[in-house]
Short mmCIF file of N, CA and C in Angstrom, two decimals:
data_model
loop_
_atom_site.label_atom_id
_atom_site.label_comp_id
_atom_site.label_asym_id
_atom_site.label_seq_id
_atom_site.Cartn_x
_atom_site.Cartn_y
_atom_site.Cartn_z
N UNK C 830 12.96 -13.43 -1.95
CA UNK C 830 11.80 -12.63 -2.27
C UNK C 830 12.19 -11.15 -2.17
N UNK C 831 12.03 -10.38 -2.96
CA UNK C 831 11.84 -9.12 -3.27
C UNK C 831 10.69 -8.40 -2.68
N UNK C 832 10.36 -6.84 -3.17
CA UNK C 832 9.16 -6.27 -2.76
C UNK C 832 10.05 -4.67 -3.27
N UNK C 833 8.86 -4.42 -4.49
CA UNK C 833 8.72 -2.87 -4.85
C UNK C 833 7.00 -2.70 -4.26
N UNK C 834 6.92 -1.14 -4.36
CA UNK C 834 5.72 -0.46 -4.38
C UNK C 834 5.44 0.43 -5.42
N UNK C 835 3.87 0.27 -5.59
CA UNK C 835 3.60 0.69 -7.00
C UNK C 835 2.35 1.66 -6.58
N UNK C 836 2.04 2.97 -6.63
CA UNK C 836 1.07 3.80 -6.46
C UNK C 836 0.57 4.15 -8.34
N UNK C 837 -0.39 3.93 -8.30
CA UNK C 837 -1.01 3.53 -9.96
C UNK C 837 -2.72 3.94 -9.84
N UNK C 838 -3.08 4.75 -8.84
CA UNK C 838 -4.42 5.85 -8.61
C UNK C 838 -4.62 4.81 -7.63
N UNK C 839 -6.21 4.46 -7.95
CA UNK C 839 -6.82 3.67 -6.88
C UNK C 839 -6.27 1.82 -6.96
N UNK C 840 -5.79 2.20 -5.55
CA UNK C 840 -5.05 1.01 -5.50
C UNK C 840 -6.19 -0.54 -5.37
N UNK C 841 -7.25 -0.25 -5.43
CA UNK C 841 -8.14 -1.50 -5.41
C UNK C 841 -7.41 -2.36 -6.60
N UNK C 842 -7.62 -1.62 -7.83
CA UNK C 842 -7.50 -2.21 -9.18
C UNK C 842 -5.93 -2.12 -9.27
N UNK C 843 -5.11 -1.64 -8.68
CA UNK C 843 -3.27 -1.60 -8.87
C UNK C 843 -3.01 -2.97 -8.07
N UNK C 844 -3.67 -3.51 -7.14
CA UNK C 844 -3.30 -4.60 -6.25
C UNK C 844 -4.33 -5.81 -7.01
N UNK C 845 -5.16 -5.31 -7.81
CA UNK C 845 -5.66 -6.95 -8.44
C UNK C 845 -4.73 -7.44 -9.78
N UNK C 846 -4.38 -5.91 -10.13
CA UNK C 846 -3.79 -6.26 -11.65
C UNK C 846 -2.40 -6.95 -11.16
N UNK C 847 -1.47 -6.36 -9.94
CA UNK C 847 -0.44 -7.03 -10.31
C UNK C 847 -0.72 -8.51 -9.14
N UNK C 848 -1.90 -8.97 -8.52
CA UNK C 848 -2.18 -10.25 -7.90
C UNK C 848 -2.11 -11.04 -9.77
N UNK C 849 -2.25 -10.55 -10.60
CA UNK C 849 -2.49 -11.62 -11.85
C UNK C 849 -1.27 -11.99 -12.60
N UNK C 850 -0.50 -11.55 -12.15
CA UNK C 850 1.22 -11.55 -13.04
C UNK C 850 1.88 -12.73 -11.81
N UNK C 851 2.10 -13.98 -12.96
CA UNK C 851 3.03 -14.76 -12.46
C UNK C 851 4.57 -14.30 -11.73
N UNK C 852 4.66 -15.35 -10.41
CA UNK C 852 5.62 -14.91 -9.67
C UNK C 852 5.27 -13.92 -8.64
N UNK C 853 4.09 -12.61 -8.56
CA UNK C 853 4.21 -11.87 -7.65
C UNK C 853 3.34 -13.17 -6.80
N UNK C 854 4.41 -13.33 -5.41
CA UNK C 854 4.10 -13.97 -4.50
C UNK C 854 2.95 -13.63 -3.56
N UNK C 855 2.75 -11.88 -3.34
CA UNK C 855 1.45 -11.35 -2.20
C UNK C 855 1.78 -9.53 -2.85
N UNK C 856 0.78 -9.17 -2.52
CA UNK C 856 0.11 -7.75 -2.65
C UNK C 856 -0.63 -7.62 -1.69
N UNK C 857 -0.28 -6.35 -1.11
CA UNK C 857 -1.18 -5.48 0.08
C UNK C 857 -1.37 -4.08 -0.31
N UNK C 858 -2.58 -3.73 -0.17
CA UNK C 858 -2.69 -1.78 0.03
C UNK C 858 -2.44 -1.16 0.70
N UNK C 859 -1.93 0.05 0.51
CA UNK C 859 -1.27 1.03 2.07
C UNK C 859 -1.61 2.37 1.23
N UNK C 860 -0.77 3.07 2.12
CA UNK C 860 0.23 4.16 1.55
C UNK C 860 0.87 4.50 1.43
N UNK C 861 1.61 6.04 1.04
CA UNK C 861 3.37 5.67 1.13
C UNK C 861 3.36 6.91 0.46
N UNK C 862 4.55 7.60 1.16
CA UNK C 862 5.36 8.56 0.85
C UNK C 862 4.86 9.59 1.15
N UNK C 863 3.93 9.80 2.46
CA UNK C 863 3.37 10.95 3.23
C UNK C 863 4.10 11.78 3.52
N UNK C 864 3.49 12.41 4.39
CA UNK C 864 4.07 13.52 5.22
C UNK C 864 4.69 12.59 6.66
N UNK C 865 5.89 12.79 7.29
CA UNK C 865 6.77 12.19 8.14
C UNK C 865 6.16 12.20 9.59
N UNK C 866 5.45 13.33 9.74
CA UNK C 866 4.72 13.55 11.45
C UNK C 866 3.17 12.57 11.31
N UNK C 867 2.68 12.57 10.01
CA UNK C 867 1.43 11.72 9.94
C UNK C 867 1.91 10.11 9.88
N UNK C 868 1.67 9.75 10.98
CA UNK C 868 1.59 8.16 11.08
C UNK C 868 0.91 7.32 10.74
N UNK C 869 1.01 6.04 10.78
CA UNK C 869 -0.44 4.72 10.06
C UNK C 869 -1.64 5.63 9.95
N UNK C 870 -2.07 6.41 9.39
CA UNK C 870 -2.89 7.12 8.28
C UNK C 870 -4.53 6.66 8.18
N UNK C 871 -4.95 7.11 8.28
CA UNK C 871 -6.29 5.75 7.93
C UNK C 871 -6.99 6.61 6.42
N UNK C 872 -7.98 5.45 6.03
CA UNK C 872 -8.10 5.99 4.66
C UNK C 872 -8.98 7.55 4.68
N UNK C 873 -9.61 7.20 5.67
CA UNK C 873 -10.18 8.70 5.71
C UNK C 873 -9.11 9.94 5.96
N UNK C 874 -8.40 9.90 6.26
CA UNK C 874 -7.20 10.90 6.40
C UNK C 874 -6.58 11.02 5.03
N UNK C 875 -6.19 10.05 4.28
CA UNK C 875 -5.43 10.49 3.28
C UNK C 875 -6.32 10.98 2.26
N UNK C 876 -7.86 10.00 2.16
CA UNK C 876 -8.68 10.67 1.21
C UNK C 876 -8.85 12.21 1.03
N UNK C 877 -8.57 12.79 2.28
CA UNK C 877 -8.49 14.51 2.42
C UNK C 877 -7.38 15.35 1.41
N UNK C 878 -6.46 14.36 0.73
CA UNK C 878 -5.32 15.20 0.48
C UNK C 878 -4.67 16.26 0.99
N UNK C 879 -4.35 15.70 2.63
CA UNK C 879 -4.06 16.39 3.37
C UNK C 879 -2.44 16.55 3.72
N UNK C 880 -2.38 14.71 3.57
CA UNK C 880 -1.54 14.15 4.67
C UNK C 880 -0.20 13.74 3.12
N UNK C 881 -0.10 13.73 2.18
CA UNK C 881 1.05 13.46 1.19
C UNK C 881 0.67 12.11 1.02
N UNK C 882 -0.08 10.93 1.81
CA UNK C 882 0.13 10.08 0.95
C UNK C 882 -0.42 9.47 -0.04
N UNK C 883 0.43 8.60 -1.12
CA UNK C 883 -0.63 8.11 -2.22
C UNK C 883 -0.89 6.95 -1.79
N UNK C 884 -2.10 6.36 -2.51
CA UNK C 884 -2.39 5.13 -2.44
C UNK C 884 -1.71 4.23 -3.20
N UNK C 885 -0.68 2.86 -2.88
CA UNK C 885 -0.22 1.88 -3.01
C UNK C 885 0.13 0.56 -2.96
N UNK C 886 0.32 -0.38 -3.52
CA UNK C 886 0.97 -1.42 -3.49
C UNK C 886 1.93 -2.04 -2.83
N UNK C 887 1.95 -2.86 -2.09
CA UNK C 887 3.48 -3.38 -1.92
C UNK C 887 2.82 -4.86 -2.39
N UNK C 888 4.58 -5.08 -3.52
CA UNK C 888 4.37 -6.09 -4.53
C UNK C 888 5.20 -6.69 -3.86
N UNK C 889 5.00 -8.15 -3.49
CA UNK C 889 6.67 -9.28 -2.99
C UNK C 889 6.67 -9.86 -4.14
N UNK C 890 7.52 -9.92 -4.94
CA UNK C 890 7.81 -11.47 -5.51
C UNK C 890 9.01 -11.77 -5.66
N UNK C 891 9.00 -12.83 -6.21
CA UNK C 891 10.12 -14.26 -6.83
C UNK C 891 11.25 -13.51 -7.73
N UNK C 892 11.93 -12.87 -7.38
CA UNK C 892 12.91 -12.59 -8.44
C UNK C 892 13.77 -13.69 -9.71
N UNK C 893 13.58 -14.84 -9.22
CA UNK C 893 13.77 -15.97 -9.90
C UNK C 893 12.36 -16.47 -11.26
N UNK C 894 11.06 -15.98 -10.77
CA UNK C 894 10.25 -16.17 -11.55
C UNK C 894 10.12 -14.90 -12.48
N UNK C 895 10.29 -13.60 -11.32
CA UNK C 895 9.39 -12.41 -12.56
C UNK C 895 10.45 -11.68 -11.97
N UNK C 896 11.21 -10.95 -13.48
CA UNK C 896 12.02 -9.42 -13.05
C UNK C 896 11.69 -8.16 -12.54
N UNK C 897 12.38 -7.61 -11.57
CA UNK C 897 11.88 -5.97 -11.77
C UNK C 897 11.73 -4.95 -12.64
N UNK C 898 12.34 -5.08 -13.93
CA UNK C 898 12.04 -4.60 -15.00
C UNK C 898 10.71 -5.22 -15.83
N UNK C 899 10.50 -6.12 -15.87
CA UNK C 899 9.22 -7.00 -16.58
C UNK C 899 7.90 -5.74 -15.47
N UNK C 900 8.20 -5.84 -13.99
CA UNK C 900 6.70 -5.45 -13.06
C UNK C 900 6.86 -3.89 -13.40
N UNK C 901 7.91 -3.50 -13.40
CA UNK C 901 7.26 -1.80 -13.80
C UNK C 901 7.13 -1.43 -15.54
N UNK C 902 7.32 -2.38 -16.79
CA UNK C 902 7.02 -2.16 -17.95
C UNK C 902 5.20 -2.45 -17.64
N UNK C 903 4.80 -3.86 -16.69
CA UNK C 903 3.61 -3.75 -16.54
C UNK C 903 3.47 -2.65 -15.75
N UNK C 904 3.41 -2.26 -15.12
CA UNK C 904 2.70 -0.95 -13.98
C UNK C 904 2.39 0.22 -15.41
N UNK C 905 3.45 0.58 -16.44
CA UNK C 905 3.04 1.58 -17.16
C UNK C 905 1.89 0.97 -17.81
N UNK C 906 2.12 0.14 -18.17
CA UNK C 906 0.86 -0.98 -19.61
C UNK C 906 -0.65 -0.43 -18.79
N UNK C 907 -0.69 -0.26 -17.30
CA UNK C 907 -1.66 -0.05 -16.41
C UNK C 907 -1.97 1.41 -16.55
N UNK C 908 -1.16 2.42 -16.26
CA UNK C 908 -1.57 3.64 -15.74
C UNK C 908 -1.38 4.36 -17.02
N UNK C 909 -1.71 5.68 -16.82
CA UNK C 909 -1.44 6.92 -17.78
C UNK C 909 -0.42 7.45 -17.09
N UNK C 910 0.66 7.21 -17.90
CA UNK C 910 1.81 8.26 -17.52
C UNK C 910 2.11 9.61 -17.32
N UNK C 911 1.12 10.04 -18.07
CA UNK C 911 1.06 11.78 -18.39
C UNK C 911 0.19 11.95 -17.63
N UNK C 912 -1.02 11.45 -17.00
CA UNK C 912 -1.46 12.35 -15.89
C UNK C 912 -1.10 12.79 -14.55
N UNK C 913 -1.51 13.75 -14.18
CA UNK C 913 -0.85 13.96 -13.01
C UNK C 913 -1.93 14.10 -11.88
N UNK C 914 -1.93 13.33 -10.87
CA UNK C 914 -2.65 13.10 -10.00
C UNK C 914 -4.41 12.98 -10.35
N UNK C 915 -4.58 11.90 -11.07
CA UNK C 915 -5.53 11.26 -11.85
C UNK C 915 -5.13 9.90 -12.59
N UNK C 916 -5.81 9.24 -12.36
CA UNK C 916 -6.16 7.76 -12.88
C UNK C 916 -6.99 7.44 -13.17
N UNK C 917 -7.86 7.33 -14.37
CA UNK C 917 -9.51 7.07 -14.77
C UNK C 917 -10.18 8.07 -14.35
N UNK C 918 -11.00 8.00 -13.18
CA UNK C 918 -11.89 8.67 -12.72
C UNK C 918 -11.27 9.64 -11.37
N UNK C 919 -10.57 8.67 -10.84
CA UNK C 919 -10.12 9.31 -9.69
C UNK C 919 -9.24 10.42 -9.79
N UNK C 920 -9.21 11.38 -8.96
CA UNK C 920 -8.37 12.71 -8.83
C UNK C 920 -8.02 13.23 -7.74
N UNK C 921 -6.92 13.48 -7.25
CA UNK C 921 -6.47 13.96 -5.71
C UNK C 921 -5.03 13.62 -6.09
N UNK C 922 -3.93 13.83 -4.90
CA UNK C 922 -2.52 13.79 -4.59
C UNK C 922 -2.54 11.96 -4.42
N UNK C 923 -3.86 11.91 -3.50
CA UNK C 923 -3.33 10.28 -3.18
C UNK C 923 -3.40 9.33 -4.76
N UNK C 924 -4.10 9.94 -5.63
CA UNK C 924 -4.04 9.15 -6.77
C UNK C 924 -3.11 9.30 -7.71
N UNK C 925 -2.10 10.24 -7.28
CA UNK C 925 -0.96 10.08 -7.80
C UNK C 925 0.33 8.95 -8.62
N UNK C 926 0.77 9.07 -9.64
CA UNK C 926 1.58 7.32 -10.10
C UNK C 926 2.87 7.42 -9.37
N UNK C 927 3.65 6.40 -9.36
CA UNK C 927 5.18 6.48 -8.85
C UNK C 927 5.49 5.05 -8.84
N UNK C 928 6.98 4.89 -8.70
CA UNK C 928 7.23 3.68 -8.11
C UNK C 928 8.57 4.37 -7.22
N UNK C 929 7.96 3.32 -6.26
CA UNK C 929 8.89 3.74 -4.76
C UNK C 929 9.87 2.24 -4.80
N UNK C 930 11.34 2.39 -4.57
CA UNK C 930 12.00 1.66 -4.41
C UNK C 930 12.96 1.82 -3.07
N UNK C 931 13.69 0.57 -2.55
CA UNK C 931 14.52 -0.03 -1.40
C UNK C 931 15.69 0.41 -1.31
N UNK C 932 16.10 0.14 -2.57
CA UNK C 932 17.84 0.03 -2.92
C UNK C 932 18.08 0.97 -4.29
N UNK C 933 19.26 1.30 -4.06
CA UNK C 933 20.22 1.80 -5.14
C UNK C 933 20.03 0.75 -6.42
N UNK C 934 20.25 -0.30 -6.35
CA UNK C 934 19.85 -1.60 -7.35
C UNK C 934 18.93 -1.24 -8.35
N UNK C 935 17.69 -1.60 -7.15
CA UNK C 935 16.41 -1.58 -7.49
C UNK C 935 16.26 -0.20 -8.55
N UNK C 936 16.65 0.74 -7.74
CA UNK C 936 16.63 2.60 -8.77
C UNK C 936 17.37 2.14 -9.94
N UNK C 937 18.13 1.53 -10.23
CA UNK C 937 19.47 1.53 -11.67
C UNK C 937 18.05 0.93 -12.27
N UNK C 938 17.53 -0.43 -12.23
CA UNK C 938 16.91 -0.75 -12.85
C UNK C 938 15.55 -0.45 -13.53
N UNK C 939 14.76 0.21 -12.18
CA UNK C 939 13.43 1.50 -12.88
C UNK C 939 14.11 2.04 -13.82
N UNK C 940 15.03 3.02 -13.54
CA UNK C 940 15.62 3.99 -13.92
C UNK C 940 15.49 3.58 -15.97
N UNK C 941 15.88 2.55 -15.84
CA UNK C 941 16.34 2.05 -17.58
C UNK C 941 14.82 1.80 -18.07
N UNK C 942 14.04 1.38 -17.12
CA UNK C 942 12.56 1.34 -17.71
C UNK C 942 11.70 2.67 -18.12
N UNK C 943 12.11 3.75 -17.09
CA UNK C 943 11.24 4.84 -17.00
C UNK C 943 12.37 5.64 -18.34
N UNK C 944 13.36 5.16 -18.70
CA UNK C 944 13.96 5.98 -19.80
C UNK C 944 13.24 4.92 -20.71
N UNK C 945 12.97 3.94 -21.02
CA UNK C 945 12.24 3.18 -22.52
C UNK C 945 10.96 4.02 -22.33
N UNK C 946 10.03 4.01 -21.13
CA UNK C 946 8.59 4.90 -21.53
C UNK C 946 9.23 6.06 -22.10
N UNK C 947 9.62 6.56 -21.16
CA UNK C 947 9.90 8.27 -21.91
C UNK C 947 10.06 8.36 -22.92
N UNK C 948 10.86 7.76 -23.78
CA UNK C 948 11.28 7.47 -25.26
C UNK C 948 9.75 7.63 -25.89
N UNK C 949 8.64 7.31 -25.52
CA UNK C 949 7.14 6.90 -26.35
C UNK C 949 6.47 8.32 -26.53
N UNK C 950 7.07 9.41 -25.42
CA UNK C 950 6.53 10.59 -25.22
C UNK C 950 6.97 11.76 -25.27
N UNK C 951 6.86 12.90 -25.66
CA UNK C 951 6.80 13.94 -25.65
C UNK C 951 7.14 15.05 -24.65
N UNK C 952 6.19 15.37 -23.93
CA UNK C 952 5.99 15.40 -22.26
C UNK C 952 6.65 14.49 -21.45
N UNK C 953 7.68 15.78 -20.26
CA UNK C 953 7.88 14.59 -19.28
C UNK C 953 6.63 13.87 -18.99
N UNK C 954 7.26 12.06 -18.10
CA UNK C 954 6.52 11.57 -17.66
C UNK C 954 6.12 11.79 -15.87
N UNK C 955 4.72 11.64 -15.97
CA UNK C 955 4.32 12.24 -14.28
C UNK C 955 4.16 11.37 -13.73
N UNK C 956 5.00 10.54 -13.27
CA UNK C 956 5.31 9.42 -12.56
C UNK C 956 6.60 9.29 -11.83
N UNK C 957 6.34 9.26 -10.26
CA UNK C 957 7.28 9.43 -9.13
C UNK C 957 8.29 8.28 -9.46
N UNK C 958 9.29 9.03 -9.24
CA UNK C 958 10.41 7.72 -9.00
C UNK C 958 11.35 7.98 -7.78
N UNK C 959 10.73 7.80 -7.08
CA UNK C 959 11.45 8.18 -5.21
C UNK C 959 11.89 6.60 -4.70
N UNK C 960 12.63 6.95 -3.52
CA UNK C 960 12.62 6.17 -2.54
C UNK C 960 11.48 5.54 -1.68
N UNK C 961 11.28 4.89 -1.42
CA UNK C 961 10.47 4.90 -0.10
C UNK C 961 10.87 5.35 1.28
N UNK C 962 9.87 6.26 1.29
CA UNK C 962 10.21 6.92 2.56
C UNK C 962 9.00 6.32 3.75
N UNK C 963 7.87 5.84 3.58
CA UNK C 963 7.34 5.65 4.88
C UNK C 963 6.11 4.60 3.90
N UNK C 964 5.50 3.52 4.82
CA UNK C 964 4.49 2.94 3.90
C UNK C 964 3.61 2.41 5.21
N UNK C 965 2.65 2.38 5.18
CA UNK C 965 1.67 1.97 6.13
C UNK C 965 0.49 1.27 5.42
N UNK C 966 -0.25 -0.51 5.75
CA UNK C 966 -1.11 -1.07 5.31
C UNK C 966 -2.47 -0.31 5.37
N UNK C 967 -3.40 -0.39 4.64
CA UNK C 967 -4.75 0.04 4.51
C UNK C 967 -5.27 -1.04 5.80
N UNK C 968 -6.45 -0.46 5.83
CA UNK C 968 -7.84 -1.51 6.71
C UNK C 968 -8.18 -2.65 6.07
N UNK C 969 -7.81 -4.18 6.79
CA UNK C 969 -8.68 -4.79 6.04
C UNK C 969 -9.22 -4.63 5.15
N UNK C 970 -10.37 -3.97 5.22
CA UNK C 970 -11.38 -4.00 4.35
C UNK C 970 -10.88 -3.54 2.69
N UNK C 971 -9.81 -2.89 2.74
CA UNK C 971 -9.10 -2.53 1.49
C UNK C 971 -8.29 -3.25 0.76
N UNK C 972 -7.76 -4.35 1.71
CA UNK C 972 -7.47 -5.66 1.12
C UNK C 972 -7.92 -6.19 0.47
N UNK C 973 -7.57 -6.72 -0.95
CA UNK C 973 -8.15 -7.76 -1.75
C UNK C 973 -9.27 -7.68 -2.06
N UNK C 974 -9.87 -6.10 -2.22
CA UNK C 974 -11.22 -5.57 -2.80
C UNK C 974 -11.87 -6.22 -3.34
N UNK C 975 -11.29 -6.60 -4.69
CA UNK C 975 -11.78 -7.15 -5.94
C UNK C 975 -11.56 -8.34 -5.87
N UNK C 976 -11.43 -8.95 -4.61
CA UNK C 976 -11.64 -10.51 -4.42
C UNK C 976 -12.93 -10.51 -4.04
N UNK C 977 -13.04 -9.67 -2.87
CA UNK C 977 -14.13 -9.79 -2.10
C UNK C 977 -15.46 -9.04 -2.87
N UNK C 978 -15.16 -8.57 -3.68
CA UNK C 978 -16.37 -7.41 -4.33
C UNK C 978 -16.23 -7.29 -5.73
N UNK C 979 -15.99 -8.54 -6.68
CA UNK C 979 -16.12 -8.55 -7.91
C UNK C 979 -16.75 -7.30 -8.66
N UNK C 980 -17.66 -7.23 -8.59
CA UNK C 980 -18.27 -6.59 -9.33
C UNK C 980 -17.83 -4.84 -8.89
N UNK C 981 -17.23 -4.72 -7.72
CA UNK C 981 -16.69 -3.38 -7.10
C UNK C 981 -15.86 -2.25 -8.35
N UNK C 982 -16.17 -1.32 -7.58
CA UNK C 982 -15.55 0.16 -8.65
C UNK C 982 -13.70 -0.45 -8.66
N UNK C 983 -13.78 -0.25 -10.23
CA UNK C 983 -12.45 -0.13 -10.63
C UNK C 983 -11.96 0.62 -11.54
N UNK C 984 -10.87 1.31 -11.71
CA UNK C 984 -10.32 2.55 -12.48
C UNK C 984 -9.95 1.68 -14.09
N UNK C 985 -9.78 0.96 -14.01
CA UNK C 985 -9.50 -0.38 -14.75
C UNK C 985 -9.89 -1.14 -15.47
N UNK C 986 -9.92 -1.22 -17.14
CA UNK C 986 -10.78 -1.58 -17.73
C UNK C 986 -10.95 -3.80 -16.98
N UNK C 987 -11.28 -4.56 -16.76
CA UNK C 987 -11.82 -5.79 -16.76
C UNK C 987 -10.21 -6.52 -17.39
N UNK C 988 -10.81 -6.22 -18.57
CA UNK C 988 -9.86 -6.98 -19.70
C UNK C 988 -8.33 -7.15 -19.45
N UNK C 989 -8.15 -5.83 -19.09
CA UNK C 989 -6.73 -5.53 -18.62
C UNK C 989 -5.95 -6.74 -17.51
N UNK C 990 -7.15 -7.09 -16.18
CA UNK C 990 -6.77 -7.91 -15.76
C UNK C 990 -6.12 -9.45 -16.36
N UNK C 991 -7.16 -9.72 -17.52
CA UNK C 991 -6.66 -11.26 -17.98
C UNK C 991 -5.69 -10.74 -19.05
N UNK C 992 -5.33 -9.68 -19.38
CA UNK C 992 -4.33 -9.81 -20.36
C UNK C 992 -2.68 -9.89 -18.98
N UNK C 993 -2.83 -9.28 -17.78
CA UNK C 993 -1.69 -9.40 -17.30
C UNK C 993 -1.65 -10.71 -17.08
N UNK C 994 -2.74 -11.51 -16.87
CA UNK C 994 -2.47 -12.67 -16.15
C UNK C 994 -1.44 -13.74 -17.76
N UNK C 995 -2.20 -13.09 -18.59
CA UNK C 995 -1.50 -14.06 -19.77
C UNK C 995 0.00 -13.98 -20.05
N UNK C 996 0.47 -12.90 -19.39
CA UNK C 996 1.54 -12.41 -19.72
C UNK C 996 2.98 -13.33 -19.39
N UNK C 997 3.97 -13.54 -19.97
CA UNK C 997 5.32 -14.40 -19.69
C UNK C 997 5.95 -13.75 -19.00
N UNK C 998 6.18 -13.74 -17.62
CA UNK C 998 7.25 -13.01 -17.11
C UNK C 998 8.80 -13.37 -17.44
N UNK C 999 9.62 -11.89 -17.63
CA UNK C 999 11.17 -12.09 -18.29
C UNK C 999 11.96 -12.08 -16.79
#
């Protein structure tokens, strides 16, 4: 089992879309890539855009079922690349895009994805491609939102969800 992190604005709807893609084994919300003296964070702290971090994902899966190149071609299919710290509605630092990776590996391989988006655009793309430097889980209650609260605010059109779920992972 693997595990990237994916910050894609409000992570309610970044952690349902990729719960629908075959192979990702579990998804949790956190944050990630704060400021180093701010510790486990709570959401009211980062909502301040105080503290550096964005809101994120940590994706585990099956490297045998779904590639790391297949989960970040989806993560773009999800977000707006060109915005910068905005996703739908939401706006702040924590709603910032990126993908945070483990390994040197893991970077070669974003790396060849975030050069196919770029190719589509014009404008650099405003989407982090760091390391992970620090990640801390959300509250409960931020878990699995849109399990628990169907009908709950999402940055995210609906549809979007069943088209990932249809999707063949490579």
């Amino acid at each position: 089992m693997q595990e990237i992190y994916f910050a894609g604005g409000c992570f309610w709807g970044t952690e349902h879309f990729f719960k629908q893609i075959q192979g990702v084994i579990h998804t949790e919300t956190g944050f990630a890539n704060g400021k180093a003296e701010i510790t486990n964070p709570t959401y009211e702290q980062v909502y301040t855009d105080q503290t550096g971090y964005a809101e994120t994902v940590r994706v585990r899966y099956d490297e045998q079922k779904v590639s790391l190149a297949f989960l970040v071609r989806m993560f773009f299919a999800a977000i707006d690349p060109q915005s910068i710290n905005k996703q739908g509605h939401d706006e702040g630092t924590r709603y910032r895009t990126g993908v945070y990776y483990t390994s040197e590996d893991q970077k070669a391989v974003i790396e060849k994805v975030f050069a196919e988006e770029q190719s589509k655009y014009e404008q650099p793309l405003a989407v982090e491609l760091l390391p992970l430097c620090n990640y801390y889980p959300a509250d409960e209650y931020h878990q699995d939102y849109l399990d628990k609260h169907p009908d709950g605010y999402c940055h995210l059109p609906l549809s979007l969800f069943s088209w990932a779920k249809q999707q063949k992972p490579q």
